[in-house]
Every structure is written in C-alpha cells, then in structure tokens.
CSV table of C-alpha atoms in Angstrom, one decimal:
chain,number,residue,atom,x,y,z
A,1,MET,CA,0.0,0.0,0.0
A,2,ASP,CA,1.2,3.5,-0.9
A,3,PHE,CA,0.0,5.6,2.0
A,4,LYS,CA,-0.4,9.4,1.5
A,5,PRO,CA,-0.4,12.2,4.0
A,6,ILE,CA,-4.1,13.2,4.5
A,7,ALA,CA,-3.5,16.9,3.6
A,8,SER,CA,-2.0,15.9,0.3
A,9,VAL,CA,-5.1,14.1,-1.0
A,10,MET,CA,-7.7,16.6,0.1
A,11,ASN,CA,-7.9,18.4,-3.3
A,12,ARG,CA,-9.6,18.1,-6.6
A,13,GLU,CA,-6.6,16.4,-8.2
A,14,TYR,CA,-7.3,13.3,-6.2
A,15,VAL,CA,-11.1,13.2,-6.7
A,16,GLY,CA,-12.1,9.8,-8.2
A,17,ARG,CA,-8.7,8.3,-7.4
A,18,GLU,CA,-8.1,5.4,-5.1
A,19,VAL,CA,-5.7,6.4,-2.2
A,20,CYS,CA,-4.6,4.9,1.1
A,21,ILE,CA,-4.3,6.8,4.4
A,22,ARG,CA,-3.5,5.9,8.0
A,23,GLY,CA,-3.7,7.6,11.3
A,24,TRP,CA,-5.8,7.8,14.4
A,25,VAL,CA,-9.6,8.1,15.0
A,26,TYR,CA,-10.4,11.7,15.8
A,27,ARG,CA,-14.2,11.5,15.8
A,28,ARG,CA,-16.7,8.9,14.7
A,29,SER,CA,-20.4,8.3,14.3
A,30,VAL,CA,-22.6,5.5,12.9
A,31,VAL,CA,-25.8,6.3,11.1
A,32,GLY,CA,-27.8,3.3,9.7
A,33,GLY,CA,-25.4,1.1,7.8
A,34,LYS,CA,-22.6,3.7,7.5
A,35,ALA,CA,-19.8,4.7,9.8
A,36,PHE,CA,-18.3,8.1,9.4
A,37,VAL,CA,-14.8,8.0,10.9
A,38,ARG,CA,-12.7,11.2,11.0
A,39,VAL,CA,-9.1,10.1,10.8
A,40,ARG,CA,-6.2,12.4,11.7
A,41,ASP,CA,-2.5,12.2,10.9
A,42,SER,CA,0.2,14.8,11.4
A,43,SER,CA,-0.9,16.7,8.3
A,44,GLY,CA,-4.7,17.0,8.8
A,45,VAL,CA,-8.1,15.3,9.3
A,46,MET,CA,-10.2,13.4,6.7
A,47,GLN,CA,-13.6,11.8,6.9
A,48,VAL,CA,-13.7,8.1,5.9
A,49,VAL,CA,-17.1,6.6,5.0
A,50,VAL,CA,-17.3,2.9,5.8
A,51,ASP,CA,-20.4,1.4,4.2
A,52,SER,CA,-21.8,-2.0,5.4
A,53,SER,CA,-23.0,-2.8,1.9
A,54,ARG,CA,-19.4,-2.8,0.8
A,55,LEU,CA,-17.4,-3.9,3.8
A,56,GLY,CA,-20.0,-5.8,5.9
A,57,ASP,CA,-22.1,-5.3,8.9
A,58,GLU,CA,-19.5,-6.7,11.3
A,59,LEU,CA,-17.0,-4.0,10.6
A,60,VAL,CA,-19.6,-1.1,10.9
A,61,ASP,CA,-20.9,-2.6,14.1
A,62,SER,CA,-17.4,-2.7,15.5
A,63,LEU,CA,-16.9,1.0,14.7
A,64,LYS,CA,-19.9,1.9,16.9
A,65,ASN,CA,-17.8,1.3,20.0
A,66,ILE,CA,-14.4,2.1,18.7
A,67,GLY,CA,-12.6,4.5,21.0
A,68,LEU,CA,-11.0,7.8,20.1
A,69,GLU,CA,-7.3,7.5,19.1
A,70,ALA,CA,-7.5,4.0,17.8
A,71,SER,CA,-5.0,3.6,15.0
A,72,VAL,CA,-6.4,2.7,11.6
A,73,MET,CA,-5.6,2.2,7.9
A,74,ALA,CA,-8.1,2.9,5.1
A,75,CYS,CA,-8.1,2.8,1.3
A,76,GLY,CA,-10.8,4.1,-1.0
A,77,GLU,CA,-12.0,6.7,-3.5
A,78,VAL,CA,-11.7,10.4,-2.8
A,79,ARG,CA,-14.9,12.3,-3.3
A,80,GLU,CA,-15.9,15.9,-2.9
A,81,GLU,CA,-18.4,16.5,0.0
A,82,SER,CA,-19.2,19.9,1.2
A,83,LYS,CA,-20.4,18.6,4.6
A,84,ALA,CA,-17.1,16.8,5.3
A,85,PRO,CA,-14.3,18.6,7.1
A,86,GLY,CA,-12.1,20.1,4.4
A,87,GLY,CA,-14.7,19.4,1.7
A,88,PHE,CA,-13.4,15.9,0.8
A,89,GLU,CA,-14.0,12.4,2.1
A,90,LEU,CA,-12.7,8.9,1.5
A,91,HIS,CA,-15.2,6.1,0.6
A,92,ALA,CA,-13.5,3.1,1.9
A,93,SER,CA,-12.9,-0.1,-0.1
A,94,PHE,CA,-10.6,-1.3,2.8
A,95,PHE,CA,-10.6,-0.4,6.5
A,96,LYS,CA,-8.6,-2.0,9.3
A,97,ILE,CA,-8.1,-1.3,13.0
A,98,ILE,CA,-4.4,-1.5,13.9
A,99,GLY,CA,-4.3,-0.5,17.5
A,100,ASP,CA,-7.5,-0.5,19.6
A,101,SER,CA,-8.4,2.3,22.1
A,102,ARG,CA,-11.0,2.0,24.8
A,103,ASP,CA,-12.3,4.8,27.1
A,104,PHE,CA,-9.9,7.5,26.0
A,105,PRO,CA,-9.5,9.7,29.1
A,106,ILE,CA,-10.1,13.0,27.3
A,107,LYS,CA,-13.8,13.5,26.5
A,108,GLY,CA,-14.0,17.3,26.2
A,109,GLY,CA,-14.6,20.0,28.7
A,110,GLU,CA,-11.8,19.0,31.1
A,111,GLY,CA,-9.9,21.6,33.1
A,112,ASP,CA,-6.3,22.7,32.5
A,113,GLU,CA,-4.8,20.8,35.4
A,114,TYR,CA,-6.4,17.5,34.4
A,115,LEU,CA,-5.3,18.0,30.8
A,116,LEU,CA,-1.7,18.7,32.0
A,117,ASN,CA,-1.8,15.5,33.9
A,118,VAL,CA,-2.6,13.6,30.7
A,119,ARG,CA,-0.4,15.8,28.6
A,120,HIS,CA,1.1,12.8,26.9
A,121,LEU,CA,-2.3,12.2,25.4
A,122,TRP,CA,-3.5,15.8,25.1
A,123,ILE,CA,-0.8,16.8,22.7
A,124,ARG,CA,-2.2,14.4,20.1
A,125,SER,CA,-4.7,17.1,19.3
A,126,PRO,CA,-4.4,18.7,15.8
A,127,ARG,CA,-4.1,22.0,17.6
A,128,TYR,CA,-0.7,20.9,18.9
A,129,ALA,CA,0.4,19.5,15.6
A,130,ALA,CA,-0.2,23.0,14.2
A,131,LEU,CA,1.6,24.7,17.1
A,132,PHE,CA,4.6,22.5,17.0
A,133,LYS,CA,5.0,22.9,13.3
A,134,ILE,CA,5.1,26.7,13.9
A,135,LYS,CA,7.7,26.2,16.6
A,136,HIS,CA,9.7,24.1,14.2
A,137,THR,CA,9.6,26.8,11.6
A,138,VAL,CA,10.7,29.4,14.2
A,139,ILE,CA,13.7,27.3,15.2
A,140,ASN,CA,14.6,26.5,11.6
A,141,ALA,CA,14.3,30.1,10.6
A,142,GLY,CA,16.5,31.3,13.4
A,143,ARG,CA,19.2,28.9,12.4
A,144,GLU,CA,18.8,29.8,8.8
A,145,TYR,CA,19.2,33.5,9.5
A,146,PHE,CA,22.5,33.0,11.3
A,147,SER,CA,23.9,30.5,8.8
A,148,ARG,CA,23.1,32.9,5.9
A,149,ASN,CA,24.8,35.8,7.7
A,150,GLY,CA,28.1,34.2,8.5
A,151,TRP,CA,27.5,32.9,12.1
A,152,TRP,CA,28.8,29.6,13.5
A,153,GLU,CA,26.7,27.3,15.6
A,154,VAL,CA,28.5,26.0,18.6
A,155,THR,CA,27.7,23.6,21.5
A,156,PRO,CA,28.2,25.2,25.0
A,157,PRO,CA,27.8,23.1,28.1
A,158,ILE,CA,24.5,22.6,30.0
A,159,LEU,CA,26.2,21.7,33.3
A,160,THR,CA,28.1,24.7,34.7
A,161,ALA,CA,30.0,25.6,37.8
A,162,SER,CA,28.9,29.2,38.1
A,163,ALA,CA,25.9,31.5,37.6
A,164,CYS,CA,25.1,33.7,34.7
A,165,GLU,CA,21.9,35.4,35.7
A,166,GLY,CA,22.0,35.1,39.5
A,167,GLY,CA,22.5,32.4,42.2
A,168,ALA,CA,18.9,32.5,43.4
A,169,THR,CA,17.6,31.0,40.2
A,170,LEU,CA,20.0,28.1,39.8
A,171,PHE,CA,19.1,24.5,39.8
A,172,PRO,CA,21.8,22.5,41.7
A,173,VAL,CA,22.9,19.1,40.4
A,174,GLN,CA,25.1,16.5,42.0
A,175,TYR,CA,28.1,16.2,39.8
A,176,PHE,CA,30.2,13.3,41.1
A,177,ASP,CA,31.6,14.7,44.3
A,178,GLN,CA,30.8,18.4,43.5
A,179,THR,CA,27.8,20.6,43.1
A,180,ALA,CA,27.1,21.8,39.6
A,181,PHE,CA,24.2,23.8,38.1
A,182,LEU,CA,21.9,23.6,35.1
A,183,SER,CA,22.7,26.4,32.7
A,184,GLN,CA,20.7,29.6,32.9
A,185,SER,CA,22.3,30.8,29.7
A,186,ALA,CA,25.1,29.9,27.3
A,187,GLN,CA,26.3,33.5,27.2
A,188,LEU,CA,29.5,33.2,29.2
A,189,TYR,CA,30.7,30.3,27.2
A,190,LEU,CA,29.7,32.0,23.9
A,191,GLU,CA,31.9,34.9,24.9
A,192,VAL,CA,34.9,32.4,25.1
A,193,LEU,CA,34.1,31.2,21.5
A,194,ILE,CA,34.1,34.7,19.9
A,195,TYR,CA,37.9,34.7,20.3
A,196,THR,CA,37.9,31.6,18.0
A,197,LEU,CA,35.1,32.1,15.5
A,198,GLU,CA,34.1,35.8,16.1
A,199,LYS,CA,30.4,35.4,15.4
A,200,VAL,CA,28.8,32.4,17.2
A,201,TYR,CA,25.4,31.3,18.3
A,202,SER,CA,23.8,28.3,20.1
A,203,LEU,CA,20.4,26.8,20.7
A,204,THR,CA,20.3,25.2,24.1
A,205,PRO,CA,17.8,24.5,26.9
A,206,SER,CA,18.1,27.0,29.8
A,207,PHE,CA,16.9,26.5,33.3
A,208,ARG,CA,15.7,29.2,35.8
A,209,ALA,CA,14.5,28.3,39.3
A,210,GLU,CA,12.2,31.3,39.3
A,211,LYS,CA,9.1,31.2,41.5
A,212,SER,CA,7.2,33.5,39.1
A,213,ARG,CA,3.6,32.4,38.3
A,214,THR,CA,3.1,34.7,35.3
A,215,ARG,CA,1.8,33.5,32.0
A,216,ARG,CA,5.2,33.9,30.3
A,217,HIS,CA,7.6,32.1,32.7
A,218,LEU,CA,8.9,28.5,32.5
A,219,ALA,CA,11.6,26.7,34.5
A,220,GLU,CA,12.9,25.1,31.4
A,221,TYR,CA,12.9,26.7,28.0
A,222,TRP,CA,14.9,26.9,24.7
A,223,HIS,CA,17.3,29.8,24.3
A,224,LEU,CA,18.7,31.0,20.9
A,225,GLU,CA,21.8,33.1,21.8
A,226,PRO,CA,24.3,34.9,19.5
A,227,GLU,CA,27.5,36.6,20.6
A,228,ALA,CA,29.9,38.6,18.4
A,229,ALA,CA,33.3,40.1,18.6
A,230,TRP,CA,33.6,43.8,17.6
A,231,TYR,CA,29.8,44.4,17.9
A,232,ASP,CA,28.5,47.3,20.0
A,233,MET,CA,25.0,47.5,21.4
A,234,ASN,CA,23.6,49.1,18.3
A,235,ASP,CA,25.1,46.5,16.0
A,236,MET,CA,23.5,43.7,18.1
A,237,MET,CA,20.1,45.4,18.1
A,238,LYS,CA,20.2,45.4,14.4
A,239,VAL,CA,20.9,41.7,14.4
A,240,ALA,CA,18.0,41.2,16.9
A,241,GLU,CA,15.4,43.0,14.7
A,242,GLU,CA,16.6,41.4,11.5
A,243,LEU,CA,16.3,37.9,13.2
A,244,VAL,CA,12.8,38.5,14.5
A,245,ALA,CA,11.6,40.0,11.1
A,246,TYR,CA,13.1,36.9,9.3
A,247,ILE,CA,11.5,34.4,11.7
A,248,VAL,CA,8.1,36.1,11.3
A,249,SER,CA,8.4,36.3,7.5
A,250,LYS,CA,9.1,32.5,7.4
A,251,VAL,CA,6.2,31.7,9.6
A,252,LEU,CA,3.9,33.8,7.5
A,253,GLU,CA,5.2,32.2,4.4
A,254,ASP,CA,5.3,28.5,5.5
A,255,ARG,CA,2.7,28.3,8.3
A,256,ARG,CA,-0.2,30.5,7.2
A,257,ARG,CA,-2.7,27.6,7.4
A,258,GLU,CA,-1.6,26.8,11.0
A,259,LEU,CA,-1.8,30.5,12.0
A,260,GLU,CA,-5.3,30.6,10.7
A,261,GLU,CA,-6.2,27.6,12.9
A,262,PHE,CA,-5.2,29.7,15.9
A,263,GLY,CA,-7.3,32.6,14.6
A,264,ARG,CA,-4.1,34.8,14.5
A,265,ASP,CA,-4.5,38.3,12.9
A,266,VAL,CA,-1.6,38.1,10.4
A,267,LYS,CA,-2.0,41.9,9.7
A,268,LYS,CA,-0.6,42.5,13.2
A,269,LEU,CA,2.2,40.1,12.7
A,270,LYS,CA,3.2,41.8,9.4
A,271,LYS,CA,4.1,44.9,11.4
A,272,ALA,CA,7.1,43.0,12.6
A,273,LEU,CA,8.5,42.9,9.1
A,274,GLU,CA,9.0,46.6,9.1
A,275,THR,CA,12.5,47.5,10.5
A,276,PRO,CA,14.1,49.3,12.2
A,277,TYR,CA,12.0,48.8,15.2
A,278,PRO,CA,11.2,51.8,17.5
A,279,ARG,CA,13.6,52.5,20.4
A,280,ILE,CA,12.9,54.0,23.8
A,281,ARG,CA,15.2,54.4,26.7
A,282,TYR,CA,14.3,53.2,30.2
A,283,ASP,CA,13.9,56.9,31.3
A,284,GLU,CA,11.2,57.4,28.7
A,285,ALA,CA,9.5,54.2,29.7
A,286,ILE,CA,9.2,55.3,33.3
A,287,GLU,CA,7.7,58.6,32.1
A,288,ILE,CA,5.1,56.8,29.9
A,289,LEU,CA,4.2,54.4,32.8
A,290,GLN,CA,3.8,57.2,35.3
A,291,LYS,CA,1.6,59.2,32.9
A,292,LYS,CA,-0.6,56.1,32.6
A,293,GLY,CA,-1.0,56.0,36.4
A,294,VAL,CA,1.4,53.0,37.0
A,295,ASN,CA,3.0,53.1,40.4
A,296,VAL,CA,6.7,52.9,39.3
A,297,LYS,CA,9.8,55.1,39.9
A,298,TRP,CA,13.2,55.4,38.3
A,299,GLY,CA,15.3,52.4,39.4
A,300,ASP,CA,12.5,49.9,39.6
A,301,ASP,CA,12.8,46.7,37.6
A,302,LEU,CA,10.0,46.4,35.0
A,303,GLY,CA,8.0,43.3,35.2
A,304,ALA,CA,5.3,41.7,33.1
A,305,ASP,CA,2.6,44.1,34.2
A,306,GLU,CA,4.6,47.2,33.4
A,307,GLU,CA,5.8,45.8,30.1
A,308,ARG,CA,2.2,45.0,29.1
A,309,VAL,CA,1.3,48.6,29.5
A,310,LEU,CA,4.2,49.8,27.4
A,311,THR,CA,3.4,47.4,24.6
A,312,MET,CA,0.1,49.0,24.1
A,313,GLU,CA,2.0,52.1,22.9
A,314,PHE,CA,3.4,50.2,19.9
A,315,GLU,CA,2.0,48.1,17.0
A,316,SER,CA,5.4,46.4,16.3
A,317,PRO,CA,8.2,45.0,18.4
A,318,PHE,CA,10.2,47.8,20.1
A,319,PHE,CA,13.5,48.2,22.0
A,320,LEU,CA,13.8,49.3,25.6
A,321,THR,CA,17.4,50.4,26.4
A,322,HIS,CA,19.8,51.9,29.0
A,323,PHE,CA,18.6,50.3,32.2
A,324,PRO,CA,19.9,51.3,35.7
A,325,ARG,CA,23.1,49.4,36.4
A,326,HIS,CA,21.8,47.9,39.7
A,327,ILE,CA,18.9,45.9,38.0
A,328,LYS,CA,21.2,44.4,35.3
A,329,SER,CA,23.8,41.7,35.5
A,330,PHE,CA,27.5,42.3,36.2
A,331,TYR,CA,28.6,41.6,32.6
A,332,MET,CA,26.6,44.5,31.2
A,333,LYS,CA,28.9,47.3,30.0
A,334,LEU,CA,28.3,50.7,31.7
A,335,ASP,CA,27.4,53.6,29.5
A,336,PRO,CA,30.6,55.8,29.3
A,337,SER,CA,28.4,58.9,29.1
A,338,ASN,CA,26.4,57.9,32.2
A,339,PRO,CA,27.8,55.1,34.4
A,340,GLU,CA,24.5,54.8,36.2
A,341,VAL,CA,23.0,52.9,33.3
A,342,VAL,CA,24.1,50.0,31.1
A,343,LEU,CA,24.4,49.5,27.4
A,344,GLY,CA,21.6,46.9,27.5
A,345,PHE,CA,18.4,46.3,25.6
A,346,ASP,CA,15.2,44.3,25.7
A,347,LEU,CA,13.1,43.6,22.7
A,348,LEU,CA,9.4,43.7,23.6
A,349,ALA,CA,6.6,42.1,21.5
A,350,PRO,CA,3.4,44.1,21.1
A,351,GLU,CA,-0.2,43.2,22.2
A,352,GLY,CA,0.8,42.7,25.8
A,353,TYR,CA,3.4,40.0,25.2
A,354,GLY,CA,6.5,41.8,26.5
A,355,GLU,CA,10.1,40.8,26.5
A,356,ILE,CA,11.2,38.2,23.9
A,357,ILE,CA,14.9,39.2,23.7
A,358,GLY,CA,17.3,40.4,26.3
A,359,GLY,CA,20.8,41.5,25.5
A,360,GLY,CA,23.4,44.2,25.3
A,361,GLN,CA,27.1,45.1,25.1
A,362,ARG,CA,29.4,43.2,27.5
A,363,GLU,CA,31.9,44.8,29.8
A,364,ASP,CA,35.3,44.3,28.1
A,365,ASP,CA,37.5,46.0,30.7
A,366,TYR,CA,39.1,43.7,33.2
A,367,LYS,CA,39.1,46.2,36.1
A,368,LEU,CA,35.5,47.3,35.6
A,369,LEU,CA,34.2,43.7,35.2
A,370,LEU,CA,36.0,42.7,38.5
A,371,GLU,CA,34.5,45.7,40.3
A,372,ARG,CA,31.0,44.8,39.0
A,373,LEU,CA,31.4,41.2,40.1
A,374,ILE,CA,32.3,42.3,43.6
A,375,GLU,CA,29.6,45.0,43.6
A,376,GLN,CA,26.9,42.3,42.9
A,377,GLY,CA,28.2,39.9,45.6
A,378,TYR,CA,29.9,37.3,43.4
A,379,ASN,CA,33.1,35.5,44.3
A,380,PRO,CA,35.7,36.5,41.6
A,381,ASP,CA,37.4,33.1,42.1
A,382,ASP,CA,34.4,31.5,40.6
A,383,TYR,CA,34.8,33.6,37.5
A,384,LYS,CA,38.6,33.5,37.0
A,385,TRP,CA,38.3,31.9,33.6
A,386,TYR,CA,35.7,34.5,32.6
A,387,LEU,CA,37.9,37.4,33.8
A,388,ASP,CA,40.8,35.9,31.8
A,389,LEU,CA,39.0,36.8,28.6
A,390,ARG,CA,39.6,40.5,29.5
A,391,LYS,CA,43.3,39.9,30.2
A,392,TYR,CA,44.3,38.4,26.9
A,393,GLY,CA,43.2,40.4,23.9
A,394,SER,CA,39.8,41.7,25.0
A,395,VAL,CA,37.6,43.3,22.4
A,396,PRO,CA,34.2,45.1,22.3
A,397,HIS,CA,31.5,42.4,22.0
A,398,SER,CA,27.8,42.0,22.4
A,399,GLY,CA,25.0,39.4,22.4
A,400,PHE,CA,21.5,38.5,23.3
A,401,GLY,CA,19.2,35.7,24.2
A,402,LEU,CA,15.9,35.0,22.4
A,403,GLY,CA,13.3,32.8,24.2
A,404,ILE,CA,11.9,30.4,21.6
A,405,GLU,CA,8.8,29.8,23.6
A,406,ARG,CA,8.1,33.5,24.1
A,407,ILE,CA,8.3,34.3,20.5
A,408,VAL,CA,6.1,31.3,19.6
A,409,MET,CA,3.6,32.5,22.2
A,410,TRP,CA,3.4,35.9,20.6
A,411,ILE,CA,3.4,34.7,17.0
A,412,THR,CA,0.5,32.3,17.7
A,413,GLY,CA,-1.4,34.7,20.0
A,414,LEU,CA,-1.5,32.1,22.9
A,415,GLU,CA,-2.6,33.1,26.4
A,416,HIS,CA,0.0,31.0,28.3
A,417,ILE,CA,3.5,30.0,27.5
A,418,ARG,CA,3.1,26.5,28.9
A,419,GLU,CA,1.2,25.7,25.7
A,420,THR,CA,4.3,26.1,23.6
A,421,MET,CA,6.2,23.2,25.3
A,422,PRO,CA,5.2,19.5,24.7
A,423,PHE,CA,5.9,18.9,28.4
A,424,PRO,CA,6.1,22.3,30.3
A,425,ARG,CA,8.2,22.6,33.4
A,426,TYR,CA,7.4,25.3,35.9
A,427,ARG,CA,7.2,25.6,39.7
A,428,GLU,CA,4.2,23.3,40.2
A,429,ARG,CA,4.8,20.8,37.5
A,430,ILE,CA,7.3,18.1,36.7
A,431,TYR,CA,4.8,15.3,35.6
A,432,PRO,CA,4.5,13.7,33.1
C-alpha cells in the first residue's frame, strides 16, 4: 500500500482516485449502515465513510464502539463532499483497525490541570500539531538567518560551575563529588568562543528556578543566543530586529494555514516585518508608565505588568534600552556617558506579550568587570576563567538571548507560555 499524507489528497486532483491513508480516530459516528470516521494524521483530518453494503455489517458494528485515538488504515476513492471537514472524504474499499483504544480519558470539557496530567495524550490534538509545526519553523528560521549571515553554531555546556543570571535562580545538580548547576544561559561560554570564531550562536535549553507564576515564565525553555566580537549594542540590536523579522516572515510564508487555525491576525504580525523597530530608553518608559498611572519610579525593575502597559503604545516589536546598572547583570557594559545605566536592551513584542529578547554590550575592561562582580556579591574566584577573557586580547563584544517559547507564544497569540512546550516545566509541574 502506498500511504499518502491526509492533507496531500484533500484536493480536486485526487477526486475519483483510489488512495490509502493511515492515522488515528479523531471523531466517529454510525448512522444506519454507514460509519463516518474522521481520521487524523500529522498533516490533517479526513472523513472516511465505511459502508456496510461494501465492507460488511460486522466492521460497521465494531466502529460503533471504537474508542477515540484507535489507530487505523483505510483505502478508497476520494470524493468531494461539502459537509465533510475540508470538503473531501474517502469512501472506503478497505478499512482496518491496527491498535485498539478504549475509554480514552479526554472526552472534552476537562480543566487545564487535568489535561496537563494527561499531557502525553492531550498533545495528540491537531491543535498541537499546528503549534509544534510553527515552533519548528521558528527554530529553523533562526538557524537559517544566522547561517546565511556568517555565524557559526556552537555547543556550549549545559552543566556549569557558576551563575550567569544570579544564584537565586540556579538548579543545583550533584556532579560526582561536586555541586554543579543547570545552565541559565550559554552566554559566558559563547563569549569564550568569539575569540575563536568571532560570530557564534547556540540553541540550548536554559533553566531558571524562578518562583514566578506569570503566563510567560517557564523553569525550562529553549534559548537562541548569538554573541559577536567587535559588535557594540547598536550592532547587536540590528541583528535582533533582523532575526525577528526573518522568523516572522518565514512563519507567514510557510505556516499560514496553521496560523489561521489559531485565529491569528496576520496583519498585526506583518508589522514585525518593518524594520528598524522603535527604540525608547528606560527613562522614557518610566515617564510613559507614570503618565498612565502606573506606580513605578526610576530604578525599579519592570515586570510583566509594566511591560504589558508599554506594549500598548506600539504596533510592532520595540526596543527598551539603557537600564539602571543595579537591575542588570555584572557583565553589562556601563554607558561611558552615564555610568549609572548600562548598554543593554530588551526587545518587547506588542499586544501585551512583552520581552522576547534580552541582551546588550558586554563589559570588556578587566578592572571594571571585576568591580561589577564584587559589587553584585559574586566571588571573583568562581569567574577566574571569565575574567581571563579580558586579560588576553579583550575586544568590544555584544550578544543577546531570544526565548523560543516566548516568540512562539506571541506569534501564535497564545494566552499562556506553557502551551508552547510539549511537556512544560514550571514551579508546580514536573509530571509527566
């Protein structure tokens, strides 16, 4: 049998032709001597008509009680039918149950916690097939952008001996007779590799032991991170906006049907194709928020609520720059014209989604980096190797981290970031 993807045969080219498909039972009903079985595969859903006059009463009777998600094979003639999903159906000349399914635990109407407990079954939904195809396209487009522009993909470690973003959000791991940590970011190791390859990037999982309960935080997520020698903050902001515009363009080009399944307004996404993106400084952001009645003052870190208010001022992604030094990490370069702020930036997505990229220029001066480490309470001995980079041919350099799940959440218009992971990990969940 020559099995075809369901989506490929649901067109007029195949009408009147005999084809074979295989997949899982998505819906089914039996009326009189006919069973109407909606079969799904990774490409789509097609209705299969099983007629007892052709295939016998016994088969149709068995389909009265067949459970959802039973695996099946079917061959037959493709016909146009306006009442069928997608406008086509298969009139079976052959139908076989491969793997039975009884009392499938998802009936419809269950709450989120129940569905997360049966996540291994829930993600069979065509909705997740569409979502994970979009995520695949996002990842592929990111790699494609860097490859086409002369960047080298590298493989930094996941187990580390020191913090990148702060000790309070580290996951400790027993490493033989030592304590190691799951990586929060590949950044520090990428900085090592710029002295070898100049322009590098990696795609790795990152782990943050944050106790946040917002709709955009995960304990484990995927991090696309570039780092480049000789780049200042503005150079890297240009890379960031080009990358996001390229990713969005590829999703619009290759995954339009999947976006429509999510009801996404593609006109809003197209705004992200227009670069350069707007830029505002932290000072301006504080003024905007205060005018809107938000209780915030200069020096406060901006969280999800404040970012949501800011995003309502823009129709496209936009940059927020020059943050106070005390709210940013030790590696951020101080602004020579105002040492109270750093040469850092966040890229915020519109429509309330907030930060999808965080980055900036790195401190390349040994003495200043050492002072910042001590200022923020770190032990310089833990970062001796990192400080060495500033002793032996230091250069200006910059980088950023893009959260894959955050950009997918925005592109698809999802309400919660946990939807973007097959098996989301956050404070309350490690099962399944």
